[in-house]
Amino acid sequence: MSLTLKVWRQKNKDSEGSLETYALEGISPDMSFLEMFDVLNEQLIHENKEPIAFDHDCREGICGSCSMHINGRPHGPLTGVATCQLHMRSFSDGDTIVVEPWRAVAFPVMKDLVVDRSSFDRIISAGGFVSVNTGNARDANSLPVPKENADEAFMAAACIGCGACVAACKNASAMLFTSAKISQLALLPQGQAERKLRAEKMVAQMDSEGFGACTNTGACSAECPKEISMENIARMNREYLGAKLTSSRV
Amino acid sequence: MSWLTQTLSSSIGKKLIMALTGLFLCTFLIVHMIGNLQLFKSDEGLAFNTYTVFMTTNPFIKTISYGLYAFILIHAFDGLYLAYINQKARAKKYAKVNNQSTWASRNMGILGTVLLVYLVVHMGDFWYEYKFGHLPFKEYTIDLSEGTIIDTRQMPDGFMLNSKIEERLSDDNKSKTVIVKDLYQEAESSFANPLLVLFYILGMAAVSFHLVHGFRSAWQTLGANHPKYNPLFNFLGVWLFAIIIPIAFAAMPVYFFLKQL
Ligand code: SF4
Ligand code: FES
């Protein structure tokens, strides 16, 4: 395949940046999107040019680090797929592909396609955990969890923290991510002790990071590689408002 | 900051205010539409004019309407503020976007602004005219045994009453006369203007798009996203709020316009 790539190049956090055009030849349709980028970077290195910086780690759709806004959509044209799991057969010979970093004030661009997603880490640090000493694994039957709750919690826990929801949202809102993290613990017995505090603190942290407020467009869920449902946002709203109304903190 | 102001100024709190005021405005639309259906009666406006007196004098309804004005303003300002925060959250825009959401859901701010302009014009046309303008009075003579209108008369210019309505029984108790402020006539003369009719139709199109997303969205914000109730929310959002109500309202100016052709 021959392709034209328009890739966002930006030297560092403070520089302006612009779209640069690259021509690529001999790309196999079986390559993954990131392998195609590897080829492009080899080519740039041979030409004594700076290779394109992009985030990636597992390349199997579980770490959430690959973050590319491809032809106007986070993680490209497929649904339920992260950039690393996207293959060149999803494109046609001769295509022009525009690749940009996630755009959000809370995700500043560090270099080229790499953005700083530590705002997500700070949301998790605010309450996305269970502070118990786990000790020995206890007998599974001593802590009954209804099957539906287990399934729902599992679906929420599938969130890989990639940030595509923020990237897709016209408001750069982090509510799908935050709600998935609040939900997975709110649904399980282990999460009950800190349930209210968690909702209050994680939402407060989310707001302070400069993410927008959800307008329920559903773009997040449509672009999420793990197809996290908007039901989680509704649950987060219930958790948060319920906690605010009933918690002992004034 | 107290817990309450903290809650209401959080992102979810601001959305909560949008949802609650929005749903209140939705219920108002239902009442407003049902009441205004009386415009279609061929009684030269008697039912509508009497209903208008009731709506503007009943203390309970008056209290609710002050709440309504406040809610409209809160909904508008909270919405504009949210729109401002939301567009600030993405300073640098994408070179290319391929949206996977509906047009209406992405343009609630613009649709809302159109509705605000519409409301100002609409209130100026009717609410202001009714309250502060010099609307003519009309006299209806009604046969009491048949319940039919036997005579109507436009009161002369400058005719005034101490109240908006006056009813009098005839001496033989067979008929009664009702003198009432004629808002019906005001609607009739306003909607002779095709441009105003068009403006109203566009306003109702904005209502339709605003509510096809807004009604469902309000419930989602309130945390109500549940397989048992979602079909109801979707059904009401689409059929009642995005189709029946806007069409019924748009039919009113069109009806008056066609009637006078
Ligand atoms: S909710 Fe989906 S899109 Fe958002 S961070 Fe999690 S996996 Fe990524
Ligand atoms: S590189 Fe890990 S999810 Fe794509």
XYZ file of C-alpha atoms and ligand atoms in Angstrom:
523
model
C 0.000 0.000 0.000
C 1.084 3.591 -0.592
C -0.101 6.166 1.892
C 0.158 9.845 2.630
C 0.428 10.608 6.318
C -0.218 13.963 7.898
C 1.208 13.752 11.386
C 1.236 16.333 14.161
C 4.827 17.280 14.951
C 5.607 19.325 18.017
C 9.048 19.726 19.504
C 8.052 20.100 23.136
C 5.355 21.255 25.483
C 5.838 24.927 24.743
C 6.383 24.924 21.000
C 3.675 25.542 18.442
C 3.609 22.380 16.342
C 2.072 21.687 12.939
C 0.939 18.873 10.648
C 3.776 17.419 8.554
C 3.183 15.336 5.441
C 5.011 12.035 4.811
C 4.782 9.616 1.888
C 4.994 5.894 2.639
C 5.388 3.007 0.173
C 5.187 -0.756 0.467
C 3.029 -0.947 3.590
C 1.513 -4.402 4.134
C -2.228 -4.458 4.905
C -1.410 -6.951 7.679
C 0.736 -4.471 9.570
C -0.739 -2.890 12.652
C -1.108 0.861 12.679
C 1.818 1.161 15.085
C 3.997 -1.104 12.918
C 3.255 1.253 10.056
C 4.539 4.047 12.329
C 7.649 1.975 13.088
C 8.310 1.760 9.346
C 7.806 5.492 9.000
C 10.195 6.149 11.885
C 12.872 3.859 10.358
C 12.504 5.856 7.187
C 12.887 9.152 9.076
C 15.964 7.860 10.916
C 17.537 6.861 7.577
C 16.846 10.356 6.324
C 18.530 11.733 9.442
C 15.278 13.207 10.665
C 13.801 13.108 14.109
C 11.483 10.065 14.476
C 7.894 10.675 15.569
C 7.310 10.273 19.286
C 4.232 8.224 20.143
C 3.088 6.292 23.205
C 2.747 2.507 23.130
C 3.541 -0.380 25.394
C 1.634 -3.667 25.317
C 0.508 -3.473 21.674
C -2.271 -5.880 22.551
C -5.024 -3.501 23.596
C -4.640 -3.719 27.358
C -2.326 -0.983 28.588
C -4.099 2.025 27.146
C -0.970 3.939 26.244
C -1.346 4.073 22.469
C -3.208 7.290 21.846
C -3.696 8.494 18.305
C -6.483 10.565 16.861
C -6.743 9.003 13.413
C -8.734 10.653 10.642
C -10.848 12.525 13.121
C -11.487 9.612 15.491
C -9.642 8.454 18.610
C -8.102 5.024 17.894
C -9.218 5.237 14.267
C -12.179 3.981 12.293
C -13.032 0.705 14.073
C -15.216 0.402 17.157
C -13.991 -1.284 20.307
C -10.388 -1.290 19.134
C -7.296 0.531 20.408
C -4.792 2.031 17.958
C -2.372 -0.856 18.478
C -5.064 -3.337 17.429
C -5.962 -1.429 14.294
C -4.555 -2.888 11.080
C -3.714 -1.276 7.796
C -6.366 -3.386 6.050
C -8.854 -0.939 7.532
C -7.459 1.633 5.078
C -7.209 1.671 1.298
C -4.229 2.076 -0.972
C -3.614 5.763 -1.687
C -5.377 7.008 1.465
C -4.358 10.169 3.245
C -4.390 9.625 7.006
C -4.374 12.504 9.476
C -2.862 11.615 12.860
C -3.119 14.010 15.793
C -2.528 13.775 19.536
C -5.408 13.792 22.047
C -6.568 17.387 22.396
C -7.533 18.521 25.870
C -6.236 21.184 28.217
C -5.931 18.457 30.870
C -3.773 16.365 28.470
C -0.980 18.739 27.416
C 1.029 17.619 24.375
C 4.584 16.754 25.459
C 6.030 15.931 22.054
C 4.488 14.979 18.696
C 1.727 12.486 19.529
C 2.624 12.032 23.188
C 0.351 13.667 25.729
C 0.694 13.887 29.487
C -2.149 11.863 30.990
C -1.085 12.205 34.608
C -4.360 14.014 35.292
C -5.929 10.532 35.072
C -3.422 9.249 37.620
C -4.346 12.064 39.980
C -8.038 11.196 39.647
C -7.210 7.600 40.595
C -4.977 8.730 43.481
C -7.893 10.789 44.795
C -9.927 7.675 45.536
C -9.877 5.012 42.833
C -8.635 2.305 45.179
C -9.599 0.205 48.177
C -7.415 0.856 51.205
C -7.501 -2.522 52.898
C -4.702 -4.818 53.737
C -5.516 -7.667 51.395
C -3.768 -10.370 53.428
C -4.547 -13.938 52.463
C -7.160 -14.619 49.840
C -10.334 -15.418 51.751
C -12.762 -18.142 50.908
C -14.661 -16.928 47.869
C -18.018 -18.062 49.243
C -17.668 -15.964 52.369
C -18.151 -12.801 50.330
C -21.101 -13.324 48.024
C -21.264 -11.058 44.961
C -24.328 -11.262 42.751
C -23.442 -12.410 39.256
C -24.925 -9.274 37.618
C -22.884 -7.004 39.875
C -19.747 -8.970 39.178
C -20.399 -8.706 35.432
C -21.126 -4.989 35.550
C -18.122 -4.296 37.730
C -15.997 -6.309 35.350
C -17.250 -4.380 32.343
C -16.426 -1.097 34.068
C -13.043 -2.425 35.151
C -12.207 -3.127 31.514
C -11.353 0.585 31.140
C -7.671 0.826 30.193
C -7.340 4.529 30.972
C -6.416 5.406 27.415
C -8.167 8.781 27.380
C -10.004 8.257 24.095
C -13.212 9.279 25.842
C -11.708 12.683 26.649
C -10.261 12.929 23.146
C -13.615 12.168 21.520
C -15.753 14.367 23.737
C -16.511 17.812 22.360
C -16.155 19.060 25.949
C -12.979 17.074 26.670
C -14.851 15.585 29.601
C -13.333 12.760 31.639
C -16.651 11.513 32.959
C -16.627 8.152 31.175
C -13.216 7.286 32.597
C -13.948 8.567 36.103
C -17.352 6.903 36.167
C -15.902 3.549 35.111
C -13.398 3.749 37.949
C -16.043 4.789 40.486
C -18.454 2.111 39.230
C -16.148 -0.880 39.387
C -15.654 -0.331 43.113
C -19.169 0.880 43.937
C -20.559 -2.394 42.598
C -18.407 -4.690 44.715
C -18.485 -5.352 48.463
C -14.821 -4.400 48.842
C -15.594 -0.894 47.636
C -18.350 -0.113 50.117
C -16.317 1.262 53.030
C -14.975 4.201 51.025
C -17.822 4.452 48.565
C -19.076 7.962 49.358
C -15.696 9.520 49.981
C -14.407 8.003 46.746
C -17.169 9.539 44.632
C -16.761 12.956 46.227
C -12.996 13.063 45.947
C -12.629 11.629 42.454
C -15.194 14.012 40.999
C -13.582 16.974 42.763
C -10.187 15.975 41.363
C -11.642 15.488 37.891
C -13.133 18.995 38.003
C -9.935 20.583 39.227
C -7.927 19.100 36.336
C -9.806 21.244 33.813
C -11.842 18.578 32.037
C -15.177 19.757 30.641
C -18.614 18.730 31.867
C -20.430 15.917 30.101
C -23.327 16.893 27.813
C -24.362 13.284 27.218
C -23.476 13.244 23.518
C -22.280 9.647 23.822
C -19.172 10.226 21.669
C -16.999 8.804 24.492
C -18.731 5.466 24.624
C -18.838 5.240 20.825
C -15.052 5.671 20.636
C -14.016 3.764 23.763
C -11.871 0.754 22.821
C -13.451 -1.150 25.710
C -16.971 0.047 24.895
C -17.553 1.350 28.404
C -21.241 2.210 28.723
C -22.786 5.597 29.492
C -24.685 3.810 32.270
C -21.521 4.290 34.288
C -21.830 8.073 33.997
C -25.418 7.851 35.256
C -24.168 5.713 38.133
C -21.400 8.196 38.932
C -23.982 11.006 39.032
C -26.076 8.957 41.471
C -23.029 8.057 43.552
C -21.774 11.633 43.672
C -25.084 13.374 44.366
C -26.067 10.665 46.846
C -22.732 10.994 48.627
C -22.980 14.780 48.719
C -26.474 14.616 50.173
C -25.805 11.945 52.770
C -22.132 11.791 53.700
C -21.044 13.116 57.065
C -18.578 15.602 55.567
C -19.952 19.152 55.530
C -17.511 26.579 50.685
C -20.391 24.743 52.249
C -21.168 21.259 50.986
C -24.197 22.585 49.137
C -22.454 25.299 47.139
C -19.609 22.852 46.560
C -22.076 20.330 45.148
C -23.919 22.795 42.970
C -20.753 24.338 41.593
C -19.202 20.970 40.700
C -19.521 19.768 37.119
C -22.210 17.263 38.129
C -23.996 19.886 40.239
C -24.178 22.328 37.325
C -25.531 19.532 35.172
C -28.065 18.697 37.891
C -29.345 22.273 37.734
C -29.639 21.999 33.945
C -31.557 18.738 34.253
C -33.992 19.839 36.956
C -34.792 23.217 35.406
C -34.952 21.606 31.967
C -37.450 18.971 33.055
C -39.550 21.642 34.736
C -39.585 23.592 31.460
C -40.630 20.384 29.689
C -43.677 19.975 31.939
C -44.501 23.632 31.393
C -44.485 23.011 27.633
C -47.094 20.280 28.024
C -49.419 22.566 30.011
C -48.796 25.485 27.664
C -49.556 23.351 24.631
C -52.747 21.839 26.027
C -54.016 25.277 27.081
C -53.208 26.824 23.720
C -55.050 24.103 21.832
C -58.097 26.246 22.651
C -56.900 28.599 19.920
C -58.225 26.030 17.440
C -61.795 26.271 18.804
C -64.096 28.164 16.487
C -65.556 30.342 19.199
C -63.846 33.577 18.194
C -61.453 33.150 21.061
C -63.870 33.009 23.991
C -62.387 29.857 25.559
C -58.804 30.995 24.961
C -59.388 34.498 26.291
C -61.104 33.235 29.444
C -58.329 30.682 29.948
C -55.744 33.471 29.631
C -57.467 35.408 32.403
C -57.351 32.317 34.613
C -53.665 31.708 33.863
C -52.714 35.295 34.685
C -54.807 35.802 37.797
C -54.909 32.500 39.680
C -52.452 32.954 42.574
C -51.160 29.378 42.376
C -50.454 29.641 38.647
C -48.946 33.100 39.132
C -46.500 31.759 41.712
C -45.514 28.948 39.381
C -45.020 31.354 36.503
C -42.563 33.457 38.526
C -40.721 30.212 39.228
C -40.849 29.507 35.520
C -39.231 32.843 34.592
C -36.527 32.220 37.150
C -35.930 28.684 35.875
C -35.671 29.880 32.287
C -32.980 32.368 33.331
C -31.134 29.837 35.501
C -31.256 27.242 32.720
C -29.963 29.778 30.196
C -27.133 31.175 32.311
C -26.027 27.841 33.756
C -26.073 26.436 30.219
C -24.019 29.283 28.789
C -21.556 29.008 31.646
C -21.200 25.257 31.084
C -20.724 25.846 27.365
C -17.961 28.319 28.193
C -16.186 25.884 30.548
C -16.575 23.078 28.048
C -15.082 24.910 25.151
C -12.214 26.084 27.366
C -11.419 22.424 28.154
C -10.108 21.998 24.599
C -8.002 25.027 23.743
C -6.383 23.585 20.628
C -8.901 22.081 18.217
C -8.405 19.034 15.996
C -7.530 19.548 12.339
C -9.919 16.755 11.484
C -12.992 15.482 13.338
C -15.327 12.684 12.428
C -18.147 12.868 14.939
C -19.867 9.783 16.276
C -22.592 11.712 18.099
C -25.822 13.326 16.957
C -25.905 16.884 15.637
C -28.491 17.948 18.209
C -26.431 16.650 21.121
C -23.411 18.656 19.973
C -25.321 21.888 19.419
C -27.418 22.286 22.547
C -25.791 25.641 23.309
C -26.580 27.083 19.886
C -30.101 25.629 19.927
C -30.605 27.022 23.414
C -29.447 30.471 22.317
C -31.889 30.384 19.396
C -34.615 29.477 21.892
C -33.647 32.357 24.164
C -34.006 34.805 21.256
C -37.271 33.139 20.335
C -38.531 33.513 23.909
C -37.703 37.214 24.034
C -39.659 37.819 20.807
C -42.512 35.569 21.903
C -42.862 37.189 25.325
C -42.675 40.626 23.694
C -45.426 39.675 21.259
C -47.883 38.289 23.739
C -46.888 38.410 27.407
C -45.778 42.051 27.284
C -48.717 43.100 25.111
C -51.149 41.363 27.442
C -49.668 42.827 30.596
C -48.584 46.293 29.528
C -49.903 46.843 26.000
C -53.327 48.155 25.064
C -55.181 45.090 23.975
C -58.772 45.640 22.850
C -61.647 44.089 24.771
C -64.262 41.876 23.217
C -67.811 41.252 24.287
C -69.429 37.842 23.808
C -73.129 37.263 24.320
C -73.859 33.645 25.172
C -77.184 31.893 25.119
C -77.309 30.021 28.405
C -79.726 27.275 27.441
C -77.826 26.303 24.289
C -74.370 27.388 25.405
C -73.793 29.031 22.021
C -72.378 32.452 21.257
C -75.141 34.571 19.786
C -73.292 37.828 19.383
C -69.778 39.253 19.587
C -68.699 42.847 19.585
C -65.304 44.505 19.574
C -65.283 47.129 22.306
C -64.357 50.616 21.124
C -60.756 51.824 21.390
C -59.932 53.151 24.790
C -62.504 50.942 26.517
C -61.167 49.887 29.896
C -62.213 47.510 32.632
C -60.942 47.340 36.169
C -60.323 43.663 35.701
C -59.418 41.513 32.730
C -62.848 39.968 32.549
C -66.410 40.919 33.442
C -69.432 38.650 33.272
C -73.034 39.819 33.447
C -76.328 37.912 33.332
C -79.067 39.367 31.200
C -82.227 40.529 32.958
C -84.259 37.531 31.801
C -81.506 35.127 32.911
C -81.481 33.588 29.425
C -78.100 34.858 28.296
C -74.932 36.313 29.671
C -72.361 38.725 28.337
C -68.645 38.301 28.873
C -66.245 41.181 28.285
C -62.642 40.036 28.192
C -59.195 41.190 27.042
C -58.798 39.897 23.520
C -55.444 38.137 23.279
C -56.904 35.883 20.617
C -57.272 38.887 18.347
C -53.646 39.801 19.047
C -52.558 36.331 17.893
C -54.725 36.633 14.830
C -53.273 39.977 13.769
C -49.663 39.036 14.618
C -49.749 35.860 12.563
C -50.976 37.631 9.474
C -47.289 38.382 9.028
C -45.664 35.474 7.154
C -42.198 36.384 8.472
C -43.347 36.020 12.057
C -44.995 32.706 11.181
C -41.719 31.513 9.698
C -39.832 32.684 12.773
C -42.194 30.701 14.992
C -41.774 27.591 12.854
C -37.989 27.896 13.118
C -38.329 28.404 16.869
C -40.311 25.187 17.112
C -37.715 23.340 15.026
C -35.158 24.471 17.604
C -37.442 23.181 20.388
C -37.633 19.838 18.635
C -33.868 19.411 18.258
C -33.172 20.803 21.733
C -35.565 18.369 23.369
C -34.819 15.271 21.326
C -31.486 15.328 23.119
C -32.398 17.365 26.190
C -35.204 15.271 27.638
C -33.293 12.001 27.507
C -30.129 13.735 28.607
C -31.769 15.232 31.704
C -32.652 11.777 32.979
C -29.155 10.505 32.293
C -27.768 13.408 34.336
C -30.157 12.591 37.169
C -28.683 9.105 37.117
C -31.698 7.454 35.526
C -30.255 5.217 32.836
C -31.969 1.906 33.284
C -33.171 -0.735 30.812
C -36.620 -0.694 32.417
C -37.173 3.043 31.964
C -35.006 4.017 28.999
C -37.670 3.015 26.437
C -40.114 5.385 28.160
C -37.594 8.254 28.224
C -36.755 7.686 24.578
C -40.390 7.424 23.578
C -41.396 10.626 25.383
C -38.273 12.468 24.243
C -38.867 11.671 20.605
C -42.648 11.456 20.212
C -43.956 13.899 22.751
C -41.200 16.489 23.023
C -39.544 16.415 19.613
C -42.570 15.701 17.428
C -46.035 16.284 18.927
C -45.350 19.404 20.990
C -43.333 21.369 18.399
C -45.791 20.448 15.641
C -48.804 21.411 17.755
C -47.219 24.760 18.598
C -46.092 25.428 15.033
C -49.603 24.630 13.831
C -50.972 27.623 15.762
C -49.348 30.462 13.773
C -49.845 28.470 10.575
C -53.552 28.068 11.388
C -54.020 31.803 11.945
C -52.067 32.652 8.830
C -54.078 30.293 6.617
C -57.365 31.409 8.180
C -56.733 34.956 7.045
C -55.647 34.199 3.478
S -13.469 4.796 29.384
Fe -12.784 3.841 27.486
S -11.978 5.537 26.298
Fe -12.110 6.261 28.407
S -10.112 5.843 29.289
Fe -11.393 4.056 29.725
S -10.990 2.648 28.044
Fe -10.231 4.629 27.371
S -0.259 -0.231 23.207
Fe -1.275 -1.027 24.949
S -3.340 -0.678 24.468
Fe -2.358 -0.095 22.645
